[in-house]
């Protein structure tokens, strides 16, 4: 879609791309959402891809993902053998309501910053205990837990001119056993619920991440594997206003699916089934 209110595109922004931020600006990375609908309040686009941030930087401490990393590049990434949770990269990319052609442009950071309940990059990074580095126009930076970034449907903690620079996933999380459950109304539809369970090797813990069915990510942590009743009660105390409602499901439907799939995840990890 043509954006007929845009008067300028900054093709070569400075290393601090928000230094000249003004009302009516928007970051341009993949642009898959930006150009999909009218944007009457925008006047200027700032192209982040020109900064050529590294897409994927693996190290002994974990994986850094540049915010402009495309979904295609993340899908193609081959993690080290001991990063068994790396299988979630492809799983989460497959959860997009988009064709592989969109993957060539859509970015990890863009999906996170849209902050929609069904954003699969949010599910992935929250489940793998990631942190986000946010850079402000004055040159300062702050690090926030992925769990705390999204605050509601299409809402997050970003301030005007602040940009998501990178996502860091710790190696300890990448070495965890994982399993997931996802429900959609159609085979390639938007997620109604998307749950990921992880477990530290050699322990009996459980970290359960609940997304898509909630307006913000919910993470339940247990030092030892809970029984079915305890797990169900933990889900029941999620506030009523956190459950999401749209044409893909009512809050009650999503709560029911979450309880059902959470129990399947609990049993699978408790039984030691393959990740």
mmCIF file of N, CA and C in Angstrom, residues 75-198:
data_model
loop_
_atom_site.group_PDB
_atom_site.id
_atom_site.type_symbol
_atom_site.label_atom_id
_atom_site.label_comp_id
_atom_site.label_asym_id
_atom_site.label_seq_id
_atom_site.Cartn_x
_atom_site.Cartn_y
_atom_site.Cartn_z
ATOM 1 N N UNK A 75 14.946 -18.738 10.553
ATOM 2 C CA UNK A 75 14.494 -20.084 10.204
ATOM 3 C C UNK A 75 15.654 -20.935 9.696
ATOM 4 N N UNK A 76 16.568 -20.310 8.958
ATOM 5 C CA UNK A 76 17.680 -21.045 8.355
ATOM 6 C C UNK A 76 18.835 -21.291 9.330
ATOM 7 N N UNK A 77 18.804 -20.640 10.476
ATOM 8 C CA UNK A 77 19.915 -20.755 11.430
ATOM 9 C C UNK A 77 20.027 -22.180 11.970
ATOM 10 N N UNK A 78 21.254 -22.711 11.962
ATOM 11 C CA UNK A 78 21.521 -24.045 12.499
ATOM 12 C C UNK A 78 22.267 -23.878 13.823
ATOM 13 N N UNK A 79 21.603 -24.132 14.950
ATOM 14 C CA UNK A 79 22.244 -23.932 16.252
ATOM 15 C C UNK A 79 23.222 -25.054 16.583
ATOM 16 N N UNK A 80 24.120 -24.823 17.525
ATOM 17 C CA UNK A 80 25.002 -25.902 17.988
ATOM 18 C C UNK A 80 24.180 -27.089 18.499
ATOM 19 N N UNK A 81 24.780 -28.268 18.459
ATOM 20 C CA UNK A 81 24.059 -29.490 18.805
ATOM 21 C C UNK A 81 23.487 -29.461 20.224
ATOM 22 N N UNK A 82 24.205 -28.812 21.158
ATOM 23 C CA UNK A 82 23.720 -28.834 22.539
ATOM 24 C C UNK A 82 22.647 -27.782 22.799
ATOM 25 N N UNK A 83 22.357 -26.944 21.819
ATOM 26 C CA UNK A 83 21.252 -25.991 21.951
ATOM 27 C C UNK A 83 19.970 -26.672 21.473
ATOM 28 N N UNK A 84 19.504 -27.623 22.236
ATOM 29 C CA UNK A 84 18.369 -28.421 21.779
ATOM 30 C C UNK A 84 17.082 -27.607 21.699
ATOM 31 N N UNK A 85 17.017 -26.516 22.461
ATOM 32 C CA UNK A 85 15.846 -25.642 22.371
ATOM 33 C C UNK A 85 15.817 -24.856 21.066
ATOM 34 N N UNK A 86 16.897 -24.928 20.297
ATOM 35 C CA UNK A 86 16.939 -24.243 19.016
ATOM 36 C C UNK A 86 15.885 -24.723 18.037
ATOM 37 N N UNK A 87 15.322 -25.890 18.300
ATOM 38 C CA UNK A 87 14.236 -26.380 17.443
ATOM 39 C C UNK A 87 13.043 -25.441 17.469
ATOM 40 N N UNK A 88 12.938 -24.634 18.518
ATOM 41 C CA UNK A 88 11.820 -23.690 18.621
ATOM 42 C C UNK A 88 11.919 -22.556 17.613
ATOM 43 N N UNK A 89 13.102 -22.314 17.047
ATOM 44 C CA UNK A 89 13.227 -21.250 16.057
ATOM 45 C C UNK A 89 12.322 -21.536 14.861
ATOM 46 N N UNK A 90 12.467 -22.728 14.294
ATOM 47 C CA UNK A 90 11.644 -23.089 13.134
ATOM 48 C C UNK A 90 10.174 -23.190 13.520
ATOM 49 N N UNK A 91 9.913 -23.762 14.695
ATOM 50 C CA UNK A 91 8.526 -23.887 15.164
ATOM 51 C C UNK A 91 7.848 -22.536 15.247
ATOM 52 N N UNK A 92 8.551 -21.552 15.777
ATOM 53 C CA UNK A 92 7.968 -20.221 15.936
ATOM 54 C C UNK A 92 7.835 -19.498 14.600
ATOM 55 N N UNK A 93 8.792 -19.695 13.706
ATOM 56 C CA UNK A 93 8.666 -19.097 12.374
ATOM 57 C C UNK A 93 7.454 -19.673 11.644
ATOM 58 N N UNK A 94 7.227 -20.962 11.807
ATOM 59 C CA UNK A 94 6.078 -21.608 11.164
ATOM 60 C C UNK A 94 4.751 -21.122 11.731
ATOM 61 N N UNK A 95 4.782 -20.483 12.898
ATOM 62 C CA UNK A 95 3.555 -19.997 13.527
ATOM 63 C C UNK A 95 3.100 -18.659 12.967
ATOM 64 N N UNK A 96 3.866 -18.062 12.057
ATOM 65 C CA UNK A 96 3.463 -16.805 11.444
ATOM 66 C C UNK A 96 2.250 -17.008 10.542
ATOM 67 N N UNK A 97 1.347 -16.035 10.569
ATOM 68 C CA UNK A 97 0.262 -15.995 9.591
ATOM 69 C C UNK A 97 0.800 -15.231 8.382
ATOM 70 N N UNK A 98 1.727 -15.890 7.670
ATOM 71 C CA UNK A 98 2.398 -15.230 6.552
ATOM 72 C C UNK A 98 3.061 -16.293 5.685
ATOM 73 N N UNK A 99 3.233 -15.976 4.416
ATOM 74 C CA UNK A 99 3.899 -16.893 3.503
ATOM 75 C C UNK A 99 5.407 -16.782 3.649
ATOM 76 N N UNK A 100 6.114 -17.741 3.057
ATOM 77 C CA UNK A 100 7.573 -17.708 3.116
ATOM 78 C C UNK A 100 8.105 -16.457 2.412
ATOM 79 N N UNK A 101 7.347 -15.895 1.477
ATOM 80 C CA UNK A 101 7.791 -14.673 0.793
ATOM 81 C C UNK A 101 7.836 -13.497 1.758
ATOM 82 N N UNK A 102 6.898 -13.458 2.685
ATOM 83 C CA UNK A 102 6.903 -12.403 3.693
ATOM 84 C C UNK A 102 8.100 -12.572 4.619
ATOM 85 N N UNK A 103 8.503 -13.838 4.873
ATOM 86 C CA UNK A 103 9.667 -14.090 5.727
ATOM 87 C C UNK A 103 10.911 -13.365 5.221
ATOM 88 N N UNK A 104 11.007 -13.149 3.908
ATOM 89 C CA UNK A 104 12.193 -12.509 3.351
ATOM 90 C C UNK A 104 12.334 -11.064 3.802
ATOM 91 N N UNK A 105 11.232 -10.456 4.226
ATOM 92 C CA UNK A 105 11.261 -9.056 4.645
ATOM 93 C C UNK A 105 10.957 -8.871 6.126
ATOM 94 N N UNK A 106 9.995 -9.633 6.642
ATOM 95 C CA UNK A 106 9.578 -9.476 8.035
ATOM 96 C C UNK A 106 10.757 -9.704 8.972
ATOM 97 N N UNK A 107 10.799 -8.937 10.056
ATOM 98 C CA UNK A 107 11.922 -9.015 10.979
ATOM 99 C C UNK A 107 11.488 -9.497 12.357
ATOM 100 N N UNK A 108 12.450 -10.044 13.067
ATOM 101 C CA UNK A 108 12.203 -10.508 14.436
ATOM 102 C C UNK A 108 11.779 -9.324 15.303
ATOM 103 N N UNK A 109 12.536 -8.233 15.218
ATOM 104 C CA UNK A 109 12.222 -7.066 16.036
ATOM 105 C C UNK A 109 10.882 -6.441 15.698
ATOM 106 N N UNK A 110 10.531 -6.448 14.410
ATOM 107 C CA UNK A 110 9.255 -5.881 14.017
ATOM 108 C C UNK A 110 8.087 -6.634 14.617
ATOM 109 N N UNK A 111 8.185 -7.962 14.624
ATOM 110 C CA UNK A 111 7.111 -8.765 15.199
ATOM 111 C C UNK A 111 6.994 -8.536 16.698
ATOM 112 N N UNK A 112 8.119 -8.402 17.366
ATOM 113 C CA UNK A 112 8.108 -8.139 18.802
ATOM 114 C C UNK A 112 7.505 -6.761 19.096
ATOM 115 N N UNK A 113 7.922 -5.761 18.342
ATOM 116 C CA UNK A 113 7.468 -4.403 18.634
ATOM 117 C C UNK A 113 6.019 -4.161 18.236
ATOM 118 N N UNK A 114 5.469 -4.958 17.324
ATOM 119 C CA UNK A 114 4.034 -4.875 17.061
ATOM 120 C C UNK A 114 3.251 -5.270 18.305
ATOM 121 N N UNK A 115 3.824 -6.173 19.090
ATOM 122 C CA UNK A 115 3.277 -6.545 20.399
ATOM 123 C C UNK A 115 1.838 -7.043 20.318
ATOM 124 N N UNK A 116 1.565 -7.857 19.317
ATOM 125 C CA UNK A 116 0.259 -8.492 19.203
ATOM 126 C C UNK A 116 0.245 -9.786 20.016
ATOM 127 N N UNK A 117 -0.897 -10.182 20.551
ATOM 128 C CA UNK A 117 -0.942 -11.411 21.364
ATOM 129 C C UNK A 117 -0.383 -12.635 20.650
ATOM 130 N N UNK A 118 -0.613 -12.731 19.329
ATOM 131 C CA UNK A 118 -0.189 -13.919 18.591
ATOM 132 C C UNK A 118 1.196 -13.777 17.971
ATOM 133 N N UNK A 119 1.977 -12.782 18.376
ATOM 134 C CA UNK A 119 3.312 -12.603 17.818
ATOM 135 C C UNK A 119 4.237 -13.757 18.186
ATOM 136 N N UNK A 120 4.616 -14.623 17.238
ATOM 137 C CA UNK A 120 5.402 -15.809 17.595
ATOM 138 C C UNK A 120 6.823 -15.513 18.054
ATOM 139 N N UNK A 121 7.395 -14.368 17.643
ATOM 140 C CA UNK A 121 8.730 -14.030 18.125
ATOM 141 C C UNK A 121 8.688 -13.620 19.599
ATOM 142 N N UNK A 122 7.532 -13.144 20.036
ATOM 143 C CA UNK A 122 7.339 -12.867 21.461
ATOM 144 C C UNK A 122 7.280 -14.170 22.228
ATOM 145 N N UNK A 123 6.499 -15.112 21.724
ATOM 146 C CA UNK A 123 6.415 -16.432 22.359
ATOM 147 C C UNK A 123 7.794 -17.052 22.492
ATOM 148 N N UNK A 124 8.536 -17.062 21.401
ATOM 149 C CA UNK A 124 9.861 -17.675 21.371
ATOM 150 C C UNK A 124 10.795 -17.053 22.390
ATOM 151 N N UNK A 125 10.898 -15.734 22.373
ATOM 152 C CA UNK A 125 11.905 -15.080 23.210
ATOM 153 C C UNK A 125 11.528 -15.071 24.685
ATOM 154 N N UNK A 126 10.239 -15.002 24.991
ATOM 155 C CA UNK A 126 9.834 -15.093 26.393
ATOM 156 C C UNK A 126 10.103 -16.497 26.916
ATOM 157 N N UNK A 127 9.762 -17.523 26.124
ATOM 158 C CA UNK A 127 9.974 -18.902 26.554
ATOM 159 C C UNK A 127 11.446 -19.210 26.775
ATOM 160 N N UNK A 128 12.324 -18.567 25.999
ATOM 161 C CA UNK A 128 13.765 -18.813 26.129
ATOM 162 C C UNK A 128 14.456 -17.760 26.981
ATOM 163 N N UNK A 129 13.662 -17.065 27.798
ATOM 164 C CA UNK A 129 14.189 -16.186 28.842
ATOM 165 C C UNK A 129 15.123 -15.105 28.304
ATOM 166 N N UNK A 130 14.752 -14.537 27.171
ATOM 167 C CA UNK A 130 15.576 -13.537 26.515
ATOM 168 C C UNK A 130 15.473 -12.183 27.205
ATOM 169 N N UNK A 131 16.414 -11.329 26.868
ATOM 170 C CA UNK A 131 16.366 -9.919 27.241
ATOM 171 C C UNK A 131 16.427 -9.087 25.969
ATOM 172 N N UNK A 132 15.878 -7.871 26.031
ATOM 173 C CA UNK A 132 15.895 -6.954 24.906
ATOM 174 C C UNK A 132 16.721 -5.726 25.272
ATOM 175 N N UNK A 133 17.555 -5.291 24.353
ATOM 176 C CA UNK A 133 18.281 -4.028 24.531
ATOM 177 C C UNK A 133 17.538 -2.938 23.783
ATOM 178 N N UNK A 134 17.156 -1.884 24.505
ATOM 179 C CA UNK A 134 16.425 -0.765 23.930
ATOM 180 C C UNK A 134 17.306 0.469 23.950
ATOM 181 N N UNK A 135 17.393 1.180 22.816
ATOM 182 C CA UNK A 135 18.245 2.357 22.714
ATOM 183 C C UNK A 135 17.383 3.612 22.570
ATOM 184 N N UNK A 136 17.673 4.611 23.387
ATOM 185 C CA UNK A 136 16.899 5.855 23.419
ATOM 186 C C UNK A 136 17.564 6.915 22.542
ATOM 187 N N UNK A 137 16.825 7.952 22.158
ATOM 188 C CA UNK A 137 17.394 9.018 21.314
ATOM 189 C C UNK A 137 18.610 9.713 21.917
ATOM 190 N N UNK A 138 18.707 9.771 23.259
ATOM 191 C CA UNK A 138 19.840 10.458 23.887
ATOM 192 C C UNK A 138 21.093 9.599 23.955
ATOM 193 N N UNK A 139 21.045 8.394 23.380
ATOM 194 C CA UNK A 139 22.205 7.517 23.360
ATOM 195 C C UNK A 139 22.262 6.532 24.499
ATOM 196 N N UNK A 140 21.376 6.661 25.463
ATOM 197 C CA UNK A 140 21.351 5.713 26.575
ATOM 198 C C UNK A 140 20.688 4.409 26.127
ATOM 199 N N UNK A 141 20.954 3.351 26.872
ATOM 200 C CA UNK A 141 20.373 2.049 26.562
ATOM 201 C C UNK A 141 19.891 1.404 27.852
ATOM 202 N N UNK A 142 18.883 0.591 27.739
ATOM 203 C CA UNK A 142 18.400 -0.175 28.873
ATOM 204 C C UNK A 142 18.078 -1.584 28.410
ATOM 205 N N UNK A 143 18.131 -2.507 29.342
ATOM 206 C CA UNK A 143 17.840 -3.915 29.057
ATOM 207 C C UNK A 143 16.607 -4.312 29.844
ATOM 208 N N UNK A 144 15.641 -4.903 29.152
ATOM 209 C CA UNK A 144 14.419 -5.350 29.807
ATOM 210 C C UNK A 144 14.223 -6.828 29.540
ATOM 211 N N UNK A 145 13.601 -7.497 30.491
ATOM 212 C CA UNK A 145 13.254 -8.900 30.311
ATOM 213 C C UNK A 145 12.176 -8.996 29.233
ATOM 214 N N UNK A 146 12.295 -9.982 28.366
ATOM 215 C CA UNK A 146 11.292 -10.161 27.315
ATOM 216 C C UNK A 146 9.894 -10.281 27.906
ATOM 217 N N UNK A 147 9.787 -10.890 29.072
ATOM 218 C CA UNK A 147 8.492 -11.065 29.713
ATOM 219 C C UNK A 147 7.824 -9.734 30.033
ATOM 220 N N UNK A 148 8.615 -8.703 30.298
ATOM 221 C CA UNK A 148 8.081 -7.417 30.747
ATOM 222 C C UNK A 148 7.874 -6.422 29.614
ATOM 223 N N UNK A 149 8.272 -6.771 28.397
ATOM 224 C CA UNK A 149 8.239 -5.804 27.295
ATOM 225 C C UNK A 149 6.818 -5.530 26.817
ATOM 226 N N UNK A 150 6.073 -6.569 26.537
ATOM 227 C CA UNK A 150 4.690 -6.405 26.064
ATOM 228 C C UNK A 150 3.781 -6.207 27.268
ATOM 229 N N UNK A 151 2.987 -5.147 27.228
ATOM 230 C CA UNK A 151 2.118 -4.827 28.361
ATOM 231 C C UNK A 151 0.636 -5.037 28.056
ATOM 232 N N UNK A 152 0.307 -5.253 26.795
ATOM 233 C CA UNK A 152 -1.084 -5.455 26.400
ATOM 234 C C UNK A 152 -1.174 -5.641 24.904
ATOM 235 N N UNK A 153 -2.370 -5.757 24.384
ATOM 236 C CA UNK A 153 -2.586 -5.927 22.953
ATOM 237 C C UNK A 153 -2.076 -4.700 22.209
ATOM 238 N N UNK A 154 -0.985 -4.887 21.399
ATOM 239 C CA UNK A 154 -0.378 -3.806 20.635
ATOM 240 C C UNK A 154 0.178 -2.705 21.542
ATOM 241 N N UNK A 155 0.633 -3.096 22.737
ATOM 242 C CA UNK A 155 1.192 -2.149 23.697
ATOM 243 C C UNK A 155 2.498 -2.703 24.267
ATOM 244 N N UNK A 156 3.463 -1.813 24.484
ATOM 245 C CA UNK A 156 4.739 -2.229 25.063
ATOM 246 C C UNK A 156 5.378 -1.069 25.803
ATOM 247 N N UNK A 157 6.596 -1.300 26.288
ATOM 248 C CA UNK A 157 7.256 -0.313 27.143
ATOM 249 C C UNK A 157 8.089 0.702 26.371
ATOM 250 N N UNK A 158 8.120 0.633 25.047
ATOM 251 C CA UNK A 158 8.915 1.577 24.266
ATOM 252 C C UNK A 158 8.424 3.011 24.472
ATOM 253 N N UNK A 159 9.360 3.933 24.602
ATOM 254 C CA UNK A 159 9.041 5.351 24.685
ATOM 255 C C UNK A 159 9.297 5.992 23.315
ATOM 256 N N UNK A 160 8.780 7.198 23.041
ATOM 257 C CA UNK A 160 8.973 7.823 21.730
ATOM 258 C C UNK A 160 10.450 7.911 21.341
ATOM 259 N N UNK A 161 10.757 7.412 20.156
ATOM 260 C CA UNK A 161 12.125 7.461 19.656
ATOM 261 C C UNK A 161 13.001 6.316 20.111
ATOM 262 N N UNK A 162 12.519 5.492 21.014
ATOM 263 C CA UNK A 162 13.294 4.354 21.491
ATOM 264 C C UNK A 162 13.179 3.220 20.482
ATOM 265 N N UNK A 163 14.265 2.466 20.299
ATOM 266 C CA UNK A 163 14.285 1.402 19.302
ATOM 267 C C UNK A 163 14.816 0.115 19.922
ATOM 268 N N UNK A 164 14.242 -0.999 19.519
ATOM 269 C CA UNK A 164 14.759 -2.309 19.922
ATOM 270 C C UNK A 164 16.005 -2.588 19.094
ATOM 271 N N UNK A 165 17.122 -2.776 19.767
ATOM 272 C CA UNK A 165 18.406 -2.982 19.073
ATOM 273 C C UNK A 165 18.731 -4.463 18.906
ATOM 274 N N UNK A 166 18.631 -5.232 19.966
ATOM 275 C CA UNK A 166 18.979 -6.656 19.871
ATOM 276 C C UNK A 166 18.234 -7.459 20.913
ATOM 277 N N UNK A 167 18.149 -8.745 20.661
ATOM 278 C CA UNK A 167 17.560 -9.727 21.569
ATOM 279 C C UNK A 167 18.667 -10.699 21.953
ATOM 280 N N UNK A 168 18.793 -10.977 23.240
ATOM 281 C CA UNK A 168 19.836 -11.892 23.706
ATOM 282 C C UNK A 168 19.188 -13.077 24.419
ATOM 283 N N UNK A 169 19.489 -14.277 23.922
ATOM 284 C CA UNK A 169 18.973 -15.506 24.517
ATOM 285 C C UNK A 169 20.133 -16.217 25.208
ATOM 286 N N UNK A 170 20.029 -16.492 26.508
ATOM 287 C CA UNK A 170 21.151 -17.126 27.216
ATOM 288 C C UNK A 170 21.324 -18.589 26.817
ATOM 289 N N UNK A 171 22.573 -19.047 26.835
ATOM 290 C CA UNK A 171 22.871 -20.424 26.447
ATOM 291 C C UNK A 171 22.186 -21.438 27.357
ATOM 292 N N UNK A 172 22.041 -21.106 28.644
ATOM 293 C CA UNK A 172 21.407 -22.046 29.560
ATOM 294 C C UNK A 172 19.973 -22.349 29.143
ATOM 295 N N UNK A 173 19.280 -21.350 28.607
ATOM 296 C CA UNK A 173 17.911 -21.575 28.141
ATOM 297 C C UNK A 173 17.901 -22.378 26.846
ATOM 298 N N UNK A 174 18.895 -22.163 26.010
ATOM 299 C CA UNK A 174 18.968 -22.884 24.749
ATOM 300 C C UNK A 174 19.300 -24.361 24.942
ATOM 301 N N UNK A 175 19.810 -24.720 26.117
ATOM 302 C CA UNK A 175 20.144 -26.123 26.389
ATOM 303 C C UNK A 175 18.994 -26.878 27.061
ATOM 304 N N UNK A 176 17.867 -26.206 27.254
ATOM 305 C CA UNK A 176 16.740 -26.841 27.932
ATOM 306 C C UNK A 176 15.958 -27.758 26.996
ATOM 307 N N UNK A 177 15.302 -28.742 27.596
ATOM 308 C CA UNK A 177 14.333 -29.550 26.879
ATOM 309 C C UNK A 177 13.084 -28.711 26.663
ATOM 310 N N UNK A 178 12.409 -28.927 25.565
ATOM 311 C CA UNK A 178 11.231 -28.121 25.268
ATOM 312 C C UNK A 178 10.110 -28.969 24.672
ATOM 313 N N UNK A 179 8.923 -28.471 24.814
ATOM 314 C CA UNK A 179 7.782 -28.977 24.065
ATOM 315 C C UNK A 179 6.787 -27.833 23.938
ATOM 316 N N UNK A 180 5.895 -27.935 22.990
ATOM 317 C CA UNK A 180 4.975 -26.822 22.739
ATOM 318 C C UNK A 180 3.632 -27.356 22.280
ATOM 319 N N UNK A 181 2.636 -26.480 22.384
ATOM 320 C CA UNK A 181 1.318 -26.742 21.841
ATOM 321 C C UNK A 181 0.787 -25.441 21.249
ATOM 322 N N UNK A 182 0.136 -25.573 20.105
ATOM 323 C CA UNK A 182 -0.427 -24.395 19.432
ATOM 324 C C UNK A 182 -1.749 -24.788 18.809
ATOM 325 N N UNK A 183 -2.735 -23.909 18.929
ATOM 326 C CA UNK A 183 -4.052 -24.168 18.355
ATOM 327 C C UNK A 183 -4.436 -23.023 17.439
ATOM 328 N N UNK A 184 -4.945 -23.365 16.251
ATOM 329 C CA UNK A 184 -5.472 -22.378 15.314
ATOM 330 C C UNK A 184 -6.796 -22.896 14.777
ATOM 331 N N UNK A 185 -7.644 -21.982 14.347
ATOM 332 C CA UNK A 185 -8.931 -22.387 13.791
ATOM 333 C C UNK A 185 -8.784 -22.991 12.403
ATOM 334 N N UNK A 186 -7.741 -22.584 11.685
ATOM 335 C CA UNK A 186 -7.440 -23.155 10.382
ATOM 336 C C UNK A 186 -5.967 -23.536 10.353
ATOM 337 N N UNK A 187 -5.578 -24.356 9.409
ATOM 338 C CA UNK A 187 -4.225 -24.907 9.385
ATOM 339 C C UNK A 187 -3.157 -23.811 9.375
ATOM 340 N N UNK A 188 -3.387 -22.755 8.640
ATOM 341 C CA UNK A 188 -2.406 -21.673 8.545
ATOM 342 C C UNK A 188 -2.925 -20.387 9.180
ATOM 343 N N UNK A 189 -3.798 -20.537 10.171
ATOM 344 C CA UNK A 189 -4.415 -19.378 10.784
ATOM 345 C C UNK A 189 -3.608 -18.770 11.916
ATOM 346 N N UNK A 190 -4.111 -17.652 12.404
ATOM 347 C CA UNK A 190 -3.492 -16.967 13.540
ATOM 348 C C UNK A 190 -3.647 -17.825 14.793
ATOM 349 N N UNK A 191 -2.656 -17.839 15.649
ATOM 350 C CA UNK A 191 -2.685 -18.656 16.861
ATOM 351 C C UNK A 191 -3.808 -18.203 17.789
ATOM 352 N N UNK A 192 -4.601 -19.166 18.243
ATOM 353 C CA UNK A 192 -5.584 -18.903 19.295
ATOM 354 C C UNK A 192 -4.912 -19.005 20.650
ATOM 355 N N UNK A 193 -4.075 -20.025 20.822
ATOM 356 C CA UNK A 193 -3.182 -20.134 21.973
ATOM 357 C C UNK A 193 -1.856 -20.708 21.479
ATOM 358 N N UNK A 194 -0.771 -20.326 22.130
ATOM 359 C CA UNK A 194 0.561 -20.845 21.813
ATOM 360 C C UNK A 194 1.301 -20.976 23.142
ATOM 361 N N UNK A 195 1.599 -22.217 23.530
ATOM 362 C CA UNK A 195 2.257 -22.501 24.803
ATOM 363 C C UNK A 195 3.583 -23.207 24.544
ATOM 364 N N UNK A 196 4.582 -22.852 25.344
ATOM 365 C CA UNK A 196 5.874 -23.533 25.310
ATOM 366 C C UNK A 196 6.268 -23.891 26.732
ATOM 367 N N UNK A 197 6.654 -25.149 26.924
ATOM 368 C CA UNK A 197 7.193 -25.597 28.202
ATOM 369 C C UNK A 197 8.659 -25.928 28.061
ATOM 370 N N UNK A 198 9.475 -25.499 29.024
ATOM 371 C CA UNK A 198 10.900 -25.829 29.006
ATOM 372 C C UNK A 198 11.292 -26.442 30.348
#
